[in-house]
Amino acid sequence: MSSTAETSLKATGIDFLKSQNTREHHTDGYNIKNLVVRRGQPFQVQVSLNRDLRAADKLSLRFSIGENPTKVRGSLMSLKPEKEQGFNGWKISVVKKNGKECLLSVTSSPSAPVGKYTLNVKTGTNIYKPENGVIYLLFNPWCKDDAVFMDDEAQRKEYVLNDTGYIYVGSAYSIYDRPWNFGQFEEFILDACMYLLDKSKLSLTNRRDPAYVSRAMSALVNANDDSGVLMGNWSGNYSGGTSPMDWIGSVTILQKYYKTKKPVSYGQCWVFAGVLTTVMRCLGVPARCVSTFNSAHDTEENLRVDIYLNESGEKLNWMSLDSVWNFHVWNDVWMKRTDLPDGFDGWQAIDATPQEQSEGVFQCGPCPVKAVREGDVYLPYDGKFVYAEVNADKVYWIVKKVNGKDKYIRVSTETQDIGKNISTKAVGQNEREDITLQYKYPEGSKEERKSMERACSFIRPSGLTPRSGYASTMGEQGMRTSTNKPVVLHETVTKTGLHLEIINTEALHPGNPLELAITVKTSTPGNWTIDLAGSCQLQYYTGKVQANLGTIKEIIKLEGKSEMQIPLKIAPDAYMKTLASVDDEVLILVTAIAEVKETNDKLTKETSMRFEYPPITVQMPEVAKLNNDFSCAFIFKNKLNVALENCKLLVEGLGIFKMTTFDQGDIMPGRIMKSEVICTPTRLGEKKIVAKLTSNQIKGISAEKAITIIE
């Protein structure tokens, strides 16, 4: 008998019970060999031993994270199942013993550091190191005690588990959805996120907290400061990289980054936001892309954007220090803010687009969306910046030459134009949800005024001198406002009830004349003579003007309550060359200035519109079987009056088709392109195929179609 007593206990194997655990932890989507679990929730492992377990045996599971793990630092958890003895909020128990098999249940702490843990089994002095013994531990929106807990299952499905979605772009006048594949479960994406976590140099304590993690990720998704994921480029020249318009998802970007460990070229705001959504969802933090139309990029935190026009109403690029972007995309992440006073839990804005440094690094957030709404802009992080993006006022100045000197005349103020139609994808539907009221109270409401006053007590709006780079020597030019008094701006109200509207009267198809119209209205009794100047320009979404296309000047006579529509028509020759020479999608900007002779009332109005394109049609079955090929066809008819040169078709379907680019050459007017791909579905459930057609003339025609994959 004595010989068996001396057989020291050894573990001979460990089963991570992957399919059962990942199903319970909502991690079965991850395309990875290792076990992926969420914190604060039990998972089971089965340990095989060389003999039956006895009362005197010492058995412990050891979970360690990071380099040189120690118990003191909390980076080594030693759990003893027999005594049900936990460590640092981790718990362990024996579920059942069956001869040499021992089934154990482990629950990590709901505030455990997120990352990769190595599991060893210690028996006496023996240590067993299993193959694939690295376990990935993520945030857990299903766990009540996790800071990222989200109560609503439909929301968790959308904001954590949905790997496709839309990013809203265009202009406030014409919003459209750009399909985006987030792909947080694809191969190497989780590893790329773990690499970023390590690269962030966050302490273990800070890895527990989604606020620190999301702030670090907002810095690492751009390449500024830290050779992060994406290199931003707004120059219009994208040689040596991929044009920002040519991405249709985050997967290629993160896989390439993980493989090369070097920044990927190039991103603009929606690409940064798409990738940051992928990273946050992948780590288990609920996240969404948020698009704001007419977003202020205000370089001085003074809640004002100055826009300079020449006398024809053309916007002057070189004057402006700050700008209004047609749209800007950032992210919201969901969490409890344990570092703040009560009332600021829930959605937090974070932004990976490198615009301004925060604490010396290009990062932004997390800033509580509720703090933006209430005007509590002093709360960390970057409240003033986010507040200004959605609440700044626009002041229009006309620059006139007087005796060879530039004179600046203030024309009008828009207080309700910035931060419009704040949009995200609706939960469980392929629809746009307007979340403006989560960011701000209704324009003109009592609460809005209170919030504005509160914000202004922390942000000092300066006096009303123009602050272009060229207008800093303003003393002698008749500007009487002293600069040290805060000015609260009010919407321009005119004695004549002057009102301007800008529309397109025909569809804006590239290759056709742009048929636009400016409507001038008055509403008070009297005879009014109105000088109208109107201009049409092409601009980037960042507000930068690319080309001047044409102007009109009219003198209009109106009486009392009346209106007149003035057409503005631009021939195709005026803009087609510019359209074909830029690598970005450009918008049509129409600006009008009206001046009433009798009262000296002045008013400006601008509207950005996007070109309209013929659609791509996707043809494929509604249902297909796992691992059985099916074919998918893309059909595009060029209904425009111009040839589309150098066409590329980009196709990606997560779990059905790897991202591929097909060269299509030139597509002449009236011609039909038909392209077919063979798809092999590797995963069950609803999947989507996304296609995008780009050419020299047109940058973004997208289409998508869903298919259900069954056993």
XYZ file of C-alpha atoms in Angstrom:
711
model
C 0.000 0.000 0.000
C 2.714 2.453 0.960
C 3.914 2.946 -2.637
C 0.593 4.448 -3.833
C 0.514 6.819 -0.869
C 3.707 8.334 -2.171
C 2.488 8.830 -5.759
C 2.511 12.571 -5.869
C -0.625 14.121 -7.405
C -0.152 15.418 -10.944
C -2.508 17.024 -13.402
C -2.364 15.217 -16.730
C -4.750 17.340 -18.755
C -7.267 20.146 -18.700
C -10.407 20.572 -20.799
C -11.469 24.196 -21.206
C -15.009 23.077 -22.195
C -14.860 25.726 -24.861
C -18.199 25.244 -26.602
C -20.209 25.266 -23.372
C -18.314 28.197 -21.798
C -18.273 30.429 -24.866
C -21.988 29.880 -25.456
C -22.762 30.970 -21.897
C -20.365 33.943 -22.112
C -21.554 35.151 -25.549
C -18.026 34.676 -26.857
C -18.672 31.779 -29.249
C -18.238 34.174 -32.185
C -14.505 34.754 -31.640
C -12.416 33.070 -34.299
C -9.630 31.884 -31.993
C -8.350 28.588 -30.532
C -8.175 29.838 -26.957
C -10.950 30.132 -24.404
C -12.530 33.604 -24.310
C -14.682 34.445 -21.252
C -16.185 37.547 -19.671
C -15.391 38.746 -16.173
C -17.662 38.254 -13.153
C -19.338 35.176 -14.648
C -18.646 31.498 -13.847
C -16.912 29.216 -16.362
C -15.987 25.551 -15.938
C -12.801 23.594 -16.551
C -12.259 19.889 -16.176
C -8.919 18.807 -14.706
C -7.659 15.249 -15.290
C -5.352 13.864 -12.600
C -3.008 10.870 -12.384
C -5.027 9.445 -9.457
C -8.096 10.108 -7.324
C -8.137 13.334 -5.341
C -7.740 12.883 -1.563
C -8.533 15.113 1.376
C -4.876 15.872 2.121
C -3.992 16.789 -1.502
C -3.104 20.343 -2.325
C -4.590 21.469 -5.644
C -4.741 25.028 -6.887
C -5.519 26.804 -10.157
C -3.167 29.688 -10.815
C -4.208 32.527 -13.122
C -1.499 35.032 -13.958
C -1.426 38.159 -16.099
C 1.444 40.312 -17.378
C 5.165 39.997 -16.796
C 6.509 38.774 -13.412
C 3.081 38.037 -11.902
C 2.886 38.212 -8.091
C 0.090 37.771 -5.563
C 0.917 41.089 -3.914
C 0.382 43.035 -7.138
C -2.812 41.104 -7.823
C -1.396 39.721 -11.069
C -1.331 36.148 -9.748
C -4.535 34.554 -8.495
C -4.083 31.261 -6.674
C -7.461 29.536 -6.242
C -7.917 26.468 -4.024
C -11.087 24.584 -4.970
C -11.174 22.164 -2.034
C -11.306 25.030 0.457
C -13.477 27.080 -1.938
C -10.872 29.707 -1.274
C -10.921 32.685 -3.633
C -8.445 35.495 -4.150
C -8.898 39.169 -5.064
C -12.609 38.755 -5.731
C -12.106 35.555 -7.772
C -14.069 32.489 -6.637
C -13.630 28.764 -7.207
C -15.599 25.627 -6.309
C -15.665 21.915 -7.087
C -18.713 21.061 -9.215
C -18.126 17.316 -9.163
C -15.412 14.723 -8.636
C -15.515 11.602 -10.722
C -12.559 9.288 -10.154
C -9.524 11.015 -11.677
C -11.658 13.773 -13.220
C -12.403 16.956 -11.328
C -14.891 19.528 -12.690
C -14.241 23.009 -11.339
C -16.140 26.283 -11.582
C -14.211 29.581 -11.659
C -15.714 33.069 -11.397
C -13.364 35.967 -12.027
C -13.879 39.254 -10.227
C -16.340 41.602 -12.032
C -13.626 44.249 -11.764
C -10.686 42.037 -12.788
C -8.090 43.540 -15.147
C -9.024 42.717 -18.743
C -6.464 40.833 -20.808
C -4.707 37.501 -21.345
C -4.315 35.169 -18.371
C -2.136 32.069 -18.264
C -3.655 29.135 -16.400
C -1.478 26.564 -14.613
C -2.534 23.751 -12.299
C -0.407 23.372 -9.178
C -0.473 20.099 -7.236
C 1.926 20.073 -4.297
C 5.198 21.062 -5.929
C 4.164 19.989 -9.441
C 3.023 22.562 -11.949
C 1.073 21.534 -15.056
C 1.140 23.965 -17.971
C -1.588 23.107 -20.501
C -1.312 23.702 -24.243
C -3.355 26.782 -25.266
C -3.392 27.622 -21.574
C -3.959 31.313 -22.272
C -7.458 32.527 -21.413
C -8.777 35.855 -22.715
C -10.810 37.779 -20.133
C -13.139 40.526 -21.398
C -15.522 43.163 -20.024
C -18.998 41.780 -19.314
C -22.104 43.842 -20.179
C -24.224 40.850 -18.999
C -22.882 41.069 -15.429
C -24.662 43.434 -12.993
C -21.465 44.153 -11.067
C -19.360 45.011 -14.123
C -18.946 48.743 -14.813
C -20.086 48.131 -18.408
C -23.323 46.349 -17.398
C -26.131 47.020 -19.865
C -29.607 45.917 -18.844
C -31.281 45.518 -22.220
C -30.636 42.343 -24.247
C -31.519 43.986 -27.581
C -28.999 46.748 -26.860
C -26.298 44.240 -25.888
C -26.934 42.392 -29.148
C -26.511 45.603 -31.126
C -23.722 47.379 -29.267
C -21.565 44.373 -28.298
C -22.360 41.462 -30.608
C -23.375 43.037 -33.931
C -20.369 42.860 -36.248
C -21.902 44.931 -39.060
C -23.611 48.307 -39.131
C -23.727 51.731 -40.745
C -21.860 54.958 -40.374
C -23.887 58.043 -41.286
C -22.193 60.570 -43.555
C -23.086 63.222 -46.148
C -24.550 66.503 -44.965
C -27.427 67.633 -42.772
C -29.350 68.317 -46.009
C -28.736 64.812 -47.345
C -27.682 62.142 -44.849
C -26.803 58.703 -46.134
C -25.661 55.466 -44.581
C -22.317 53.911 -45.353
C -22.345 50.167 -44.528
C -19.383 49.180 -42.339
C -18.124 45.743 -41.307
C -16.872 45.967 -37.726
C -15.798 42.317 -37.693
C -14.806 42.157 -34.013
C -14.924 38.322 -34.090
C -12.702 37.787 -37.150
C -9.336 36.085 -37.042
C -6.533 38.078 -35.296
C -8.859 40.954 -34.285
C -8.957 39.965 -30.602
C -5.185 39.480 -30.666
C -4.758 42.913 -32.245
C -6.851 44.420 -29.411
C -4.779 42.582 -26.787
C -1.631 43.900 -28.482
C -3.061 47.440 -28.210
C -3.872 46.890 -24.523
C -0.266 45.856 -23.877
C 1.008 48.754 -25.965
C -1.097 51.205 -23.944
C 1.136 50.543 -20.906
C -1.961 50.844 -18.694
C -1.315 49.637 -15.165
C -3.198 46.512 -14.062
C -5.399 48.703 -11.873
C -6.346 50.888 -14.832
C -7.086 47.814 -16.943
C -10.003 47.146 -14.613
C -11.677 50.401 -15.584
C -13.421 50.873 -18.945
C -12.903 54.651 -18.684
C -9.098 54.277 -18.737
C -9.226 51.524 -21.353
C -11.461 53.494 -23.724
C -9.311 56.630 -23.338
C -6.191 54.621 -24.131
C -7.848 53.034 -27.171
C -8.946 56.448 -28.489
C -5.230 57.338 -28.505
C -4.020 54.066 -30.021
C -6.431 53.905 -32.963
C -4.664 56.943 -34.460
C -0.965 56.757 -35.287
C -0.071 60.138 -33.766
C 2.212 59.882 -30.682
C 2.336 56.100 -30.408
C 2.513 54.420 -33.851
C -1.073 53.326 -33.389
C -3.395 51.704 -35.910
C -4.277 54.361 -38.507
C -2.505 57.256 -40.144
C -4.870 60.169 -40.748
C -4.718 61.955 -44.095
C -6.957 64.754 -45.367
C -4.603 66.015 -48.080
C -6.428 64.551 -51.056
C -3.296 62.604 -52.007
C -3.366 58.972 -50.883
C -0.606 57.429 -52.966
C 1.435 55.050 -50.860
C -1.676 53.850 -49.056
C -5.382 53.109 -49.320
C -7.693 56.070 -49.864
C -9.975 56.498 -46.816
C -12.944 56.049 -49.189
C -11.750 52.564 -50.162
C -12.296 50.813 -46.826
C -15.563 49.020 -46.134
C -14.699 47.687 -42.707
C -12.178 47.449 -39.898
C -10.986 43.876 -40.430
C -8.364 44.439 -43.146
C -7.013 47.433 -41.223
C -6.614 45.683 -37.856
C -5.272 42.461 -39.401
C -2.678 44.387 -41.372
C -1.717 46.396 -38.293
C -1.351 43.286 -36.158
C 0.796 41.615 -38.793
C 3.140 44.572 -39.460
C 2.845 46.423 -36.092
C 3.040 49.604 -38.183
C 0.365 52.256 -38.804
C -1.968 51.540 -41.740
C -2.538 54.271 -44.340
C -5.012 56.108 -44.470
C -7.942 57.074 -42.276
C -10.456 59.893 -41.988
C -12.994 60.313 -39.190
C -15.442 57.525 -40.118
C -12.557 55.056 -40.498
C -11.163 55.959 -37.044
C -14.673 55.613 -35.583
C -15.349 52.313 -37.346
C -12.082 50.820 -36.071
C -12.608 52.147 -32.528
C -16.105 50.580 -32.472
C -14.527 47.262 -33.468
C -11.879 47.508 -30.738
C -14.337 48.438 -27.971
C -16.940 45.807 -28.928
C -14.172 43.243 -29.220
C -13.023 43.994 -25.654
C -16.633 43.768 -24.463
C -17.478 47.448 -23.991
C -20.825 48.442 -25.608
C -20.000 50.928 -28.368
C -21.637 52.801 -31.231
C -20.597 55.162 -34.022
C -22.024 58.654 -33.629
C -22.248 61.092 -36.548
C -22.794 64.792 -35.982
C -23.709 66.989 -38.916
C -22.245 70.501 -39.040
C -19.693 69.661 -36.384
C -17.597 72.570 -35.144
C -13.880 72.098 -35.013
C -13.113 75.022 -32.884
C -9.475 75.694 -32.253
C -9.870 78.003 -29.276
C -12.649 76.573 -27.126
C -14.523 79.848 -27.443
C -17.750 78.323 -28.762
C -17.567 80.292 -31.940
C -16.638 79.467 -35.493
C -15.880 82.362 -37.821
C -16.661 81.903 -41.491
C -15.239 84.358 -43.997
C -16.890 85.088 -47.339
C -15.868 87.329 -50.195
C -18.399 89.729 -51.659
C -19.690 87.049 -54.052
C -20.541 84.805 -51.136
C -17.643 82.430 -51.749
C -16.140 80.910 -48.627
C -12.450 81.768 -48.161
C -10.308 78.826 -47.093
C -7.156 80.654 -46.218
C -8.839 82.887 -43.668
C -10.269 80.369 -41.283
C -8.524 79.019 -38.223
C -11.494 76.908 -37.294
C -13.911 74.992 -39.420
C -17.284 73.370 -39.610
C -17.135 69.798 -40.871
C -20.181 68.646 -42.856
C -20.136 65.642 -40.595
C -17.838 64.208 -37.981
C -17.968 60.693 -36.593
C -16.880 59.689 -33.110
C -17.977 56.966 -30.679
C -20.086 56.488 -27.617
C -19.137 53.769 -25.118
C -21.388 52.623 -22.273
C -20.169 52.458 -18.659
C -20.583 53.528 -15.054
C -18.268 56.434 -14.243
C -17.039 55.521 -10.770
C -14.559 58.426 -10.958
C -17.301 61.085 -11.257
C -20.156 62.374 -9.086
C -23.510 60.599 -9.533
C -25.559 61.187 -12.638
C -22.927 60.762 -15.348
C -23.148 57.026 -16.031
C -24.264 55.693 -19.406
C -22.967 56.810 -22.795
C -19.544 58.469 -22.913
C -18.106 60.145 -26.013
C -14.636 59.068 -27.181
C -12.948 60.153 -30.399
C -9.933 58.605 -32.134
C -9.688 61.165 -34.951
C -6.512 63.150 -34.203
C -7.724 66.747 -33.889
C -6.474 68.190 -30.631
C -4.158 66.969 -27.939
C -5.561 66.118 -24.543
C -2.986 65.805 -21.755
C -0.305 65.964 -24.446
C -1.651 63.081 -26.530
C -4.095 62.862 -29.438
C -6.918 61.236 -27.500
C -10.409 62.317 -26.584
C -12.829 61.192 -23.885
C -14.505 59.473 -22.259
C -16.769 62.492 -21.832
C -20.224 61.800 -20.342
C -22.898 62.589 -22.916
C -25.074 63.795 -20.009
C -22.358 66.311 -19.076
C -22.463 67.690 -22.614
C -26.242 68.051 -22.350
C -26.129 69.721 -18.934
C -23.199 72.002 -19.759
C -20.979 70.381 -17.091
C -17.998 70.695 -19.380
C -15.349 70.750 -16.630
C -15.805 66.998 -16.031
C -13.151 64.666 -17.377
C -12.364 64.103 -20.080
C -12.411 66.752 -22.847
C -15.897 68.066 -22.094
C -15.200 71.522 -23.513
C -14.032 70.117 -26.809
C -17.047 67.822 -27.297
C -19.432 70.548 -26.114
C -18.075 73.003 -28.683
C -18.377 70.409 -31.467
C -22.145 70.256 -31.016
C -22.970 73.716 -29.614
C -20.759 76.380 -31.168
C -22.236 79.417 -32.940
C -21.386 80.391 -36.491
C -20.492 83.993 -37.235
C -20.304 85.075 -40.864
C -17.988 87.883 -41.952
C -17.672 89.489 -45.358
C -14.187 90.548 -46.301
C -14.184 93.726 -48.411
C -11.247 95.659 -49.768
C -11.421 99.273 -48.590
C -8.544 101.535 -49.678
C -6.410 98.464 -50.316
C -7.047 97.108 -46.811
C -9.235 94.169 -45.834
C -12.287 95.272 -43.915
C -14.348 92.716 -41.982
C -18.093 93.199 -41.824
C -20.127 90.968 -39.570
C -23.117 89.735 -41.544
C -25.042 87.330 -39.382
C -24.954 84.769 -36.627
C -26.359 81.246 -36.675
C -26.911 79.792 -33.204
C -28.830 76.663 -34.191
C -26.872 75.302 -37.091
C -24.059 73.382 -35.380
C -24.545 69.866 -34.051
C -27.507 68.769 -36.142
C -29.095 65.337 -36.642
C -26.711 63.482 -34.324
C -27.124 59.935 -35.640
C -26.356 56.310 -34.906
C -27.690 52.984 -36.144
C -30.936 52.018 -34.410
C -30.978 48.979 -32.118
C -31.970 45.837 -34.013
C -32.973 47.712 -37.179
C -31.212 48.933 -40.283
C -32.444 52.444 -39.616
C -30.931 55.733 -38.522
C -31.735 56.766 -34.957
C -31.539 60.453 -34.123
C -29.875 60.896 -30.718
C -29.503 64.703 -30.798
C -31.654 65.020 -27.664
C -29.227 62.820 -25.715
C -26.516 65.393 -26.476
C -28.491 68.628 -26.145
C -31.817 70.020 -24.967
C -34.242 71.236 -27.677
C -32.971 74.448 -29.305
C -34.494 77.477 -27.608
C -35.787 75.557 -24.564
C -35.361 76.815 -20.997
C -33.062 73.858 -20.192
C -30.908 74.603 -23.216
C -30.380 78.191 -22.092
C -29.452 77.020 -18.585
C -27.020 74.458 -19.960
C -25.457 77.069 -22.261
C -24.990 79.525 -19.369
C -23.417 76.771 -17.289
C -21.033 75.814 -20.087
C -20.163 79.457 -20.726
C -19.143 79.898 -17.107
C -16.381 77.356 -17.801
C -15.650 78.320 -21.410
C -15.101 82.032 -21.858
C -16.490 83.148 -25.196
C -14.327 86.067 -26.253
C -15.595 89.335 -27.610
C -16.734 89.616 -31.176
C -13.617 90.391 -33.141
C -12.966 88.202 -36.132
C -10.135 85.830 -35.378
C -8.786 84.732 -38.690
C -5.049 84.361 -38.895
C -5.013 87.504 -40.996
C -7.376 89.558 -38.893
C -5.493 89.710 -35.648
C -4.513 93.376 -36.043
C -8.033 94.622 -35.826
C -7.687 97.727 -33.678
C -7.999 100.389 -36.341
C -10.677 98.713 -38.411
C -13.764 99.893 -36.683
C -14.194 96.926 -34.349
C -15.549 98.425 -31.185
C -16.240 95.270 -29.164
C -13.816 94.908 -26.287
C -12.332 91.427 -26.326
C -12.422 90.660 -22.645
C -16.207 90.679 -22.173
C -17.953 87.360 -22.840
C -20.567 87.782 -25.528
C -23.598 85.550 -25.679
C -24.593 85.444 -29.300
C -28.161 85.585 -30.540
C -29.620 84.460 -33.838
C -29.761 87.316 -36.364
C -33.280 88.769 -36.435
C -34.133 91.139 -39.271
C -36.641 93.956 -39.428
C -37.917 92.646 -42.736
C -38.380 89.048 -41.597
C -35.790 88.161 -44.259
C -35.408 84.431 -44.812
C -33.289 82.371 -47.218
C -33.732 78.809 -48.458
C -31.466 76.778 -50.728
C -32.593 73.674 -52.611
C -31.747 71.612 -55.662
C -34.529 71.604 -58.274
C -33.214 68.553 -60.200
C -31.412 65.393 -59.035
C -27.683 66.098 -58.577
C -26.213 63.497 -60.939
C -22.524 63.853 -61.836
C -22.281 64.795 -65.524
C -25.517 66.800 -65.474
C -25.905 70.522 -64.873
C -26.360 71.300 -61.160
C -29.790 72.920 -60.977
C -29.965 74.864 -57.728
C -32.200 77.621 -56.423
C -32.102 80.278 -53.721
C -35.460 81.412 -52.350
C -35.605 84.869 -50.782
C -38.579 85.630 -48.502
C -39.736 88.716 -46.622
C -42.596 88.808 -44.147
C -43.136 92.403 -42.947
C -45.113 95.123 -44.761
C -43.139 97.487 -46.992
C -41.267 97.635 -50.300
C -37.913 95.952 -50.070
C -34.915 96.012 -52.385
C -32.636 93.081 -51.772
C -29.099 92.550 -53.021
C -28.539 88.813 -53.391
C -25.156 87.191 -53.948
C -25.004 83.427 -54.356
C -22.108 81.068 -54.910
C -21.561 77.394 -55.579
C -18.362 75.597 -54.543
C -17.105 72.048 -54.167
C -15.837 71.241 -50.707
C -14.391 68.364 -48.705
C -16.414 67.104 -45.762
C -13.971 68.977 -43.505
C -15.309 72.255 -44.879
C -12.237 72.895 -47.009
C -13.175 74.427 -50.364
C -11.808 72.552 -53.361
C -13.168 74.597 -56.290
C -15.272 77.656 -57.043
C -17.931 76.732 -59.608
C -19.926 79.906 -60.142
C -21.679 82.915 -58.630
C -24.819 84.975 -59.237
C -25.703 88.551 -58.324
C -29.289 89.799 -58.451
C -31.275 92.763 -57.225
C -34.713 91.617 -56.106
C -37.779 93.703 -55.280
C -40.254 92.206 -52.818
C -43.358 93.649 -51.215
C -44.687 92.650 -47.784
C -45.081 88.930 -47.299
C -43.674 87.503 -50.513
C -40.904 85.388 -51.953
C -38.883 84.878 -55.109
C -36.855 81.924 -56.321
C -33.572 82.688 -58.072
C -32.036 79.814 -60.080
C -28.322 79.030 -59.898
C -27.174 76.672 -62.628
C -23.709 75.140 -62.956
C -22.651 73.453 -66.197
C -20.990 69.997 -65.967
C -17.745 71.371 -67.464
C -17.393 73.646 -64.464
C -16.990 70.768 -62.006
C -16.351 67.404 -63.711
C -12.585 67.903 -63.953
C -12.324 68.629 -60.223
C -14.563 65.670 -59.428
C -12.312 63.292 -61.360
C -9.081 64.705 -59.922
C -9.787 64.297 -56.196
C -9.626 61.068 -54.216
C -12.334 62.138 -51.794
C -16.066 62.424 -51.977
C -16.811 66.124 -52.373
C -19.999 67.985 -51.522
C -21.745 70.850 -53.277
C -21.744 73.960 -51.093
C -24.190 76.749 -51.886
C -23.884 80.034 -49.969
C -26.199 83.030 -50.210
C -25.832 86.562 -48.825
C -28.807 88.908 -48.840
C -28.757 92.570 -47.917
C -31.866 94.757 -47.637
C -31.057 98.251 -48.953
C -33.753 100.064 -46.957
C -32.874 98.649 -43.508
C -29.301 97.483 -43.977
C -30.414 94.016 -42.761
C -27.957 91.275 -43.716
C -28.369 87.510 -43.727
C -26.370 84.516 -44.891
C -27.323 80.916 -45.451
C -25.330 77.920 -46.583
C -26.341 74.397 -47.538
C -24.188 71.407 -48.462
C -25.573 68.713 -50.737
C -24.196 65.456 -51.998
C -24.216 64.075 -55.523
C -26.723 61.320 -56.269
C -25.604 58.062 -57.871
C -27.190 55.110 -59.648
C -27.450 52.049 -57.371
C -25.639 48.707 -57.283
C -27.972 45.725 -57.167
C -26.933 42.597 -55.279
C -28.427 39.279 -56.327
C -28.030 36.211 -54.139
C -30.203 33.589 -52.428
C -32.024 34.408 -49.165
C -30.745 31.247 -47.484
C -27.656 29.051 -47.923
C -26.189 26.012 -46.182
C -23.043 26.053 -44.076
C -19.926 25.204 -46.136
C -21.997 25.015 -49.349
C -20.951 27.471 -52.065
C -23.441 29.948 -53.471
C -23.015 32.668 -56.053
C -23.573 36.369 -55.556
C -23.887 38.853 -58.442
C -23.354 42.621 -58.446
C -25.063 44.598 -61.188
C -24.484 48.257 -61.906
C -25.884 50.270 -64.787
C -24.142 53.564 -65.502
C -27.163 55.831 -65.934
C -24.984 58.956 -65.873
C -23.938 61.037 -68.877
C -20.260 60.462 -68.142
C -17.924 57.518 -68.360
C -16.770 56.219 -64.986
C -13.051 55.612 -65.269
C -10.876 53.165 -63.420
C -13.749 51.450 -61.592
C -13.058 49.177 -58.651
C -15.557 46.891 -56.975
C -14.807 46.128 -53.320
C -16.596 43.156 -51.778
C -16.589 41.752 -48.245
C -18.946 39.444 -46.368
C -18.000 38.451 -42.806
C -18.107 34.674 -42.504
C -18.892 34.270 -46.226
C -16.380 36.147 -48.379
C -12.935 37.635 -47.675
C -12.376 41.294 -48.587
C -11.449 41.448 -52.303
C -11.031 44.235 -54.846
C -11.985 43.650 -58.498
C -10.795 46.011 -61.234
C -13.652 46.835 -63.597
C -11.921 49.253 -65.983
C -14.042 52.061 -67.447
C -17.837 51.875 -67.531
C -19.291 53.919 -70.380
C -22.643 55.762 -70.098
C -25.522 53.298 -70.471
C -23.273 50.262 -70.004
C -23.939 47.530 -67.463
C -21.309 45.989 -65.224
C -22.021 42.503 -63.932
C -19.639 40.789 -61.569
C -20.078 37.461 -59.856
C -18.345 35.941 -56.840
C -18.578 32.491 -55.286
C -19.114 32.591 -51.521
C -18.405 29.855 -48.993
C -20.269 30.371 -45.704
C -18.200 29.303 -42.688
C -20.548 30.503 -39.924
C -24.226 30.180 -39.066
C -26.783 32.947 -38.670
C -27.589 36.125 -40.561
C -24.626 37.340 -42.595
C -24.222 40.338 -44.883
C -22.377 40.970 -48.077
C -21.212 44.562 -48.599
C -20.147 45.974 -51.965
C -18.731 49.347 -52.901
C -17.971 50.804 -56.326
C -15.380 53.552 -56.662
C -14.071 55.316 -59.752
C -12.215 58.511 -60.627
C -15.523 60.365 -60.835
C -17.464 58.744 -58.005
C -16.126 57.657 -54.657
C -18.805 55.784 -52.855
C -21.700 53.787 -54.190
C -22.440 51.112 -51.610
C -24.874 48.256 -51.417
C -25.469 45.358 -49.079
C -27.633 42.300 -48.819
C -28.309 39.856 -46.010
C -28.394 36.066 -46.188
C -29.221 33.462 -43.555
C -26.805 30.551 -43.227
C -28.336 27.315 -41.906
C -27.009 23.859 -40.968
